[in-house]
């Protein structure tokens, strides 16, 4: 691994998509440059900021001042925080307010918030006037390393996670690592699951580095910028090769088939944050890989040990209200997994591990094997 970055270093990661390429600008205290960057990118454009109540308390004024100082006329829309806003009703509300704000095709939507705001605002931008540009300003670790990059936007259906949406790439991503200082420990841990994912799916050396340096990432030291930049480079490279997830990009869903089912079972509530579901899902994927003989038990234990060490849930029994119907029922979880976007002709596709740092796409996994595996995990205690 290269040496960690210094706080003073500003990193720009290019998402190489031809005439739709864009930059991810990563650094501490880079948010004040938002207005100048937008003015340079889209001279004369107006902006509508979409954010949530919690983020607005900390960062809305700073974003508005930056835009104003750069001569960018801006309005704002504030939604409720949490997955409850990623609904038909939430999309309607944001879309109607964007229309009322007279946002036109040559204007911009600015998603100022975590993954929920980015997904919701991005989807609204994708369908508004058949598509307007948008800028991602992710304010959670999870959004900075994952959901803000790659153009996936959408909302949830009562039947499953992110089942309605569009591929709509941003024109710019501003990842200010200083804003992460305001996250609760639980929110930061949830985002860290996506950081660990990049090591597990394609970079064993990065995962090893995380095992030794995670404390500095959590403390806000220089390792934080390094972790965000490394994660963004990994995702940008995969997105550039497979923008619409026809092949390799599916690897980014490591842990998500299990995790999304668990989120749906908990009603997309704060009982289980997305990153927490992914953490449990990655442990389950590693353990299932071991059961299939793809990796050794020691490697599955290594995955679980590191995620547990940083404070993430690693067992189904760690979820609040675990005993509730739909969560402690293997058949109910299988039904929810059948709604996963990677299902093809009713056959489950999983992302599994052939080694730490090497994920593989496993199509046509036999459902009975998954069901038996889940039943065993549901019976097991810590």
JSON list of N, CA and C in Angstrom, two decimals, residues 42 45-48 50 95 98-99 102-110 121-135 153 167-171:
[
{"chain": "A", "resi": 42, "resn": "UNK", "atom": "N", "xyz": [-20.82, 24.82, -15.09]},
{"chain": "A", "resi": 42, "resn": "UNK", "atom": "CA", "xyz": [-22.07, 25.17, -15.75]},
{"chain": "A", "resi": 42, "resn": "UNK", "atom": "C", "xyz": [-22.32, 26.68, -15.59]},
{"chain": "A", "resi": 45, "resn": "UNK", "atom": "N", "xyz": [-25.87, 28.56, -14.71]},
{"chain": "A", "resi": 45, "resn": "UNK", "atom": "CA", "xyz": [-26.88, 27.62, -14.22]},
{"chain": "A", "resi": 45, "resn": "UNK", "atom": "C", "xyz": [-27.36, 28.01, -12.83]},
{"chain": "A", "resi": 46, "resn": "UNK", "atom": "N", "xyz": [-28.63, 27.74, -12.57]},
{"chain": "A", "resi": 46, "resn": "UNK", "atom": "CA", "xyz": [-29.17, 27.86, -11.22]},
{"chain": "A", "resi": 46, "resn": "UNK", "atom": "C", "xyz": [-29.11, 26.48, -10.56]},
{"chain": "A", "resi": 47, "resn": "UNK", "atom": "N", "xyz": [-29.25, 26.46, -9.25]},
{"chain": "A", "resi": 47, "resn": "UNK", "atom": "CA", "xyz": [-29.15, 25.20, -8.52]},
{"chain": "A", "resi": 47, "resn": "UNK", "atom": "C", "xyz": [-30.28, 25.07, -7.51]},
{"chain": "A", "resi": 48, "resn": "UNK", "atom": "N", "xyz": [-30.73, 23.83, -7.32]},
{"chain": "A", "resi": 48, "resn": "UNK", "atom": "CA", "xyz": [-31.67, 23.51, -6.25]},
{"chain": "A", "resi": 48, "resn": "UNK", "atom": "C", "xyz": [-31.01, 22.45, -5.38]},
{"chain": "A", "resi": 50, "resn": "UNK", "atom": "N", "xyz": [-31.07, 19.68, -2.59]},
{"chain": "A", "resi": 50, "resn": "UNK", "atom": "CA", "xyz": [-31.94, 18.75, -1.87]},
{"chain": "A", "resi": 50, "resn": "UNK", "atom": "C", "xyz": [-31.14, 18.20, -0.70]},
{"chain": "A", "resi": 95, "resn": "UNK", "atom": "N", "xyz": [-39.90, 16.15, -6.66]},
{"chain": "A", "resi": 95, "resn": "UNK", "atom": "CA", "xyz": [-40.09, 16.50, -8.07]},
{"chain": "A", "resi": 95, "resn": "UNK", "atom": "C", "xyz": [-40.96, 17.72, -8.23]},
{"chain": "A", "resi": 98, "resn": "UNK", "atom": "N", "xyz": [-39.07, 20.83, -7.28]},
{"chain": "A", "resi": 98, "resn": "UNK", "atom": "CA", "xyz": [-38.10, 21.21, -8.30]},
{"chain": "A", "resi": 98, "resn": "UNK", "atom": "C", "xyz": [-38.79, 21.92, -9.46]},
{"chain": "A", "resi": 99, "resn": "UNK", "atom": "N", "xyz": [-39.97, 21.44, -9.83]},
{"chain": "A", "resi": 99, "resn": "UNK", "atom": "CA", "xyz": [-40.73, 22.10, -10.89]},
{"chain": "A", "resi": 99, "resn": "UNK", "atom": "C", "xyz": [-41.14, 23.49, -10.43]},
{"chain": "A", "resi": 102, "resn": "UNK", "atom": "N", "xyz": [-38.69, 26.07, -10.74]},
{"chain": "A", "resi": 102, "resn": "UNK", "atom": "CA", "xyz": [-38.38, 26.38, -12.14]},
{"chain": "A", "resi": 102, "resn": "UNK", "atom": "C", "xyz": [-36.97, 25.92, -12.54]},
{"chain": "A", "resi": 103, "resn": "UNK", "atom": "N", "xyz": [-36.60, 24.76, -12.03]},
{"chain": "A", "resi": 103, "resn": "UNK", "atom": "CA", "xyz": [-35.33, 24.16, -12.44]},
{"chain": "A", "resi": 103, "resn": "UNK", "atom": "C", "xyz": [-35.49, 23.63, -13.86]},
{"chain": "A", "resi": 104, "resn": "UNK", "atom": "N", "xyz": [-34.65, 24.12, -14.75]},
{"chain": "A", "resi": 104, "resn": "UNK", "atom": "CA", "xyz": [-34.75, 23.77, -16.16]},
{"chain": "A", "resi": 104, "resn": "UNK", "atom": "C", "xyz": [-33.61, 22.84, -16.56]},
{"chain": "A", "resi": 105, "resn": "UNK", "atom": "N", "xyz": [-33.60, 22.44, -17.82]},
{"chain": "A", "resi": 105, "resn": "UNK", "atom": "CA", "xyz": [-32.63, 21.46, -18.28]},
{"chain": "A", "resi": 105, "resn": "UNK", "atom": "C", "xyz": [-31.19, 21.93, -18.18]},
{"chain": "A", "resi": 106, "resn": "UNK", "atom": "N", "xyz": [-30.97, 23.23, -18.25]},
{"chain": "A", "resi": 106, "resn": "UNK", "atom": "CA", "xyz": [-29.60, 23.74, -18.16]},
{"chain": "A", "resi": 106, "resn": "UNK", "atom": "C", "xyz": [-29.21, 24.10, -16.73]},
{"chain": "A", "resi": 107, "resn": "UNK", "atom": "N", "xyz": [-30.07, 23.75, -15.76]},
{"chain": "A", "resi": 107, "resn": "UNK", "atom": "CA", "xyz": [-29.79, 24.00, -14.35]},
{"chain": "A", "resi": 107, "resn": "UNK", "atom": "C", "xyz": [-29.28, 22.72, -13.68]},
{"chain": "A", "resi": 108, "resn": "UNK", "atom": "N", "xyz": [-29.10, 22.79, -12.37]},
{"chain": "A", "resi": 108, "resn": "UNK", "atom": "CA", "xyz": [-28.51, 21.67, -11.63]},
{"chain": "A", "resi": 108, "resn": "UNK", "atom": "C", "xyz": [-29.31, 21.36, -10.37]},
{"chain": "A", "resi": 109, "resn": "UNK", "atom": "N", "xyz": [-29.39, 20.09, -10.04]},
{"chain": "A", "resi": 109, "resn": "UNK", "atom": "CA", "xyz": [-29.84, 19.66, -8.73]},
{"chain": "A", "resi": 109, "resn": "UNK", "atom": "C", "xyz": [-28.59, 19.28, -7.93]},
{"chain": "A", "resi": 110, "resn": "UNK", "atom": "N", "xyz": [-28.52, 19.74, -6.68]},
{"chain": "A", "resi": 110, "resn": "UNK", "atom": "CA", "xyz": [-27.39, 19.42, -5.82]},
{"chain": "A", "resi": 110, "resn": "UNK", "atom": "C", "xyz": [-27.89, 18.52, -4.69]},
{"chain": "A", "resi": 121, "resn": "UNK", "atom": "N", "xyz": [-32.62, 12.52, -4.76]},
{"chain": "A", "resi": 121, "resn": "UNK", "atom": "CA", "xyz": [-32.40, 13.71, -5.57]},
{"chain": "A", "resi": 121, "resn": "UNK", "atom": "C", "xyz": [-31.91, 13.34, -6.97]},
{"chain": "A", "resi": 122, "resn": "UNK", "atom": "N", "xyz": [-31.05, 12.33, -7.05]},
{"chain": "A", "resi": 122, "resn": "UNK", "atom": "CA", "xyz": [-30.55, 11.89, -8.34]},
{"chain": "A", "resi": 122, "resn": "UNK", "atom": "C", "xyz": [-31.65, 11.33, -9.22]},
{"chain": "A", "resi": 123, "resn": "UNK", "atom": "N", "xyz": [-32.57, 10.56, -8.64]},
{"chain": "A", "resi": 123, "resn": "UNK", "atom": "CA", "xyz": [-33.68, 10.02, -9.41]},
{"chain": "A", "resi": 123, "resn": "UNK", "atom": "C", "xyz": [-34.61, 11.13, -9.87]},
{"chain": "A", "resi": 124, "resn": "UNK", "atom": "N", "xyz": [-34.89, 12.08, -8.96]},
{"chain": "A", "resi": 124, "resn": "UNK", "atom": "CA", "xyz": [-35.73, 13.21, -9.35]},
{"chain": "A", "resi": 124, "resn": "UNK", "atom": "C", "xyz": [-35.09, 13.99, -10.50]},
{"chain": "A", "resi": 125, "resn": "UNK", "atom": "N", "xyz": [-33.78, 14.19, -10.44]},
{"chain": "A", "resi": 125, "resn": "UNK", "atom": "CA", "xyz": [-33.07, 14.88, -11.52]},
{"chain": "A", "resi": 125, "resn": "UNK", "atom": "C", "xyz": [-33.15, 14.08, -12.82]},
{"chain": "A", "resi": 126, "resn": "UNK", "atom": "N", "xyz": [-33.07, 12.76, -12.71]},
{"chain": "A", "resi": 126, "resn": "UNK", "atom": "CA", "xyz": [-33.10, 11.92, -13.91]},
{"chain": "A", "resi": 126, "resn": "UNK", "atom": "C", "xyz": [-34.41, 12.00, -14.66]},
{"chain": "A", "resi": 127, "resn": "UNK", "atom": "N", "xyz": [-35.51, 12.21, -13.95]},
{"chain": "A", "resi": 127, "resn": "UNK", "atom": "CA", "xyz": [-36.82, 12.22, -14.60]},
{"chain": "A", "resi": 127, "resn": "UNK", "atom": "C", "xyz": [-37.38, 13.62, -14.80]},
{"chain": "A", "resi": 128, "resn": "UNK", "atom": "N", "xyz": [-36.82, 14.62, -14.12]},
{"chain": "A", "resi": 128, "resn": "UNK", "atom": "CA", "xyz": [-37.30, 15.99, -14.27]},
{"chain": "A", "resi": 128, "resn": "UNK", "atom": "C", "xyz": [-37.00, 16.50, -15.68]},
{"chain": "A", "resi": 129, "resn": "UNK", "atom": "N", "xyz": [-38.03, 16.90, -16.39]},
{"chain": "A", "resi": 129, "resn": "UNK", "atom": "CA", "xyz": [-37.88, 17.40, -17.77]},
{"chain": "A", "resi": 129, "resn": "UNK", "atom": "C", "xyz": [-37.06, 16.43, -18.62]},
{"chain": "A", "resi": 130, "resn": "UNK", "atom": "N", "xyz": [-37.24, 15.15, -18.34]},
{"chain": "A", "resi": 130, "resn": "UNK", "atom": "CA", "xyz": [-36.53, 14.05, -19.00]},
{"chain": "A", "resi": 130, "resn": "UNK", "atom": "C", "xyz": [-35.02, 14.09, -18.77]},
{"chain": "A", "resi": 131, "resn": "UNK", "atom": "N", "xyz": [-34.62, 14.73, -17.69]},
{"chain": "A", "resi": 131, "resn": "UNK", "atom": "CA", "xyz": [-33.22, 14.65, -17.29]},
{"chain": "A", "resi": 131, "resn": "UNK", "atom": "C", "xyz": [-32.52, 15.99, -17.16]},
{"chain": "A", "resi": 132, "resn": "UNK", "atom": "N", "xyz": [-32.15, 16.34, -15.93]},
{"chain": "A", "resi": 132, "resn": "UNK", "atom": "CA", "xyz": [-31.29, 17.51, -15.70]},
{"chain": "A", "resi": 132, "resn": "UNK", "atom": "C", "xyz": [-30.05, 17.02, -14.95]},
{"chain": "A", "resi": 133, "resn": "UNK", "atom": "N", "xyz": [-28.96, 17.78, -15.07]},
{"chain": "A", "resi": 133, "resn": "UNK", "atom": "CA", "xyz": [-27.72, 17.40, -14.43]},
{"chain": "A", "resi": 133, "resn": "UNK", "atom": "C", "xyz": [-27.81, 17.55, -12.91]},
{"chain": "A", "resi": 134, "resn": "UNK", "atom": "N", "xyz": [-26.98, 16.78, -12.22]},
{"chain": "A", "resi": 134, "resn": "UNK", "atom": "CA", "xyz": [-26.94, 16.95, -10.77]},
{"chain": "A", "resi": 134, "resn": "UNK", "atom": "C", "xyz": [-25.53, 16.74, -10.24]},
{"chain": "A", "resi": 135, "resn": "UNK", "atom": "N", "xyz": [-25.31, 17.29, -9.06]},
{"chain": "A", "resi": 135, "resn": "UNK", "atom": "CA", "xyz": [-24.03, 17.25, -8.37]},
{"chain": "A", "resi": 135, "resn": "UNK", "atom": "C", "xyz": [-24.24, 16.51, -7.06]},
{"chain": "A", "resi": 153, "resn": "UNK", "atom": "N", "xyz": [-29.40, 5.73, -9.07]},
{"chain": "A", "resi": 153, "resn": "UNK", "atom": "CA", "xyz": [-30.36, 6.54, -8.33]},
{"chain": "A", "resi": 153, "resn": "UNK", "atom": "C", "xyz": [-31.64, 5.73, -8.18]},
{"chain": "A", "resi": 167, "resn": "UNK", "atom": "N", "xyz": [-30.13, 4.85, -14.06]},
{"chain": "A", "resi": 167, "resn": "UNK", "atom": "CA", "xyz": [-28.72, 5.19, -14.11]},
{"chain": "A", "resi": 167, "resn": "UNK", "atom": "C", "xyz": [-28.63, 6.64, -14.59]},
{"chain": "A", "resi": 168, "resn": "UNK", "atom": "N", "xyz": [-28.13, 7.50, -13.74]},
{"chain": "A", "resi": 168, "resn": "UNK", "atom": "CA", "xyz": [-28.03, 8.92, -14.08]},
{"chain": "A", "resi": 168, "resn": "UNK", "atom": "C", "xyz": [-26.77, 9.45, -13.40]},
{"chain": "A", "resi": 169, "resn": "UNK", "atom": "N", "xyz": [-25.70, 9.60, -14.17]},
{"chain": "A", "resi": 169, "resn": "UNK", "atom": "CA", "xyz": [-24.42, 9.98, -13.59]},
{"chain": "A", "resi": 169, "resn": "UNK", "atom": "C", "xyz": [-24.42, 11.44, -13.15]},
{"chain": "A", "resi": 170, "resn": "UNK", "atom": "N", "xyz": [-23.78, 11.75, -12.02]},
{"chain": "A", "resi": 170, "resn": "UNK", "atom": "CA", "xyz": [-23.59, 13.15, -11.64]},
{"chain": "A", "resi": 170, "resn": "UNK", "atom": "C", "xyz": [-22.58, 13.81, -12.57]},
{"chain": "A", "resi": 171, "resn": "UNK", "atom": "N", "xyz": [-22.49, 15.12, -12.51]},
{"chain": "A", "resi": 171, "resn": "UNK", "atom": "CA", "xyz": [-21.47, 15.83, -13.29]},
{"chain": "A", "resi": 171, "resn": "UNK", "atom": "C", "xyz": [-20.29, 16.22, -12.41]}
]
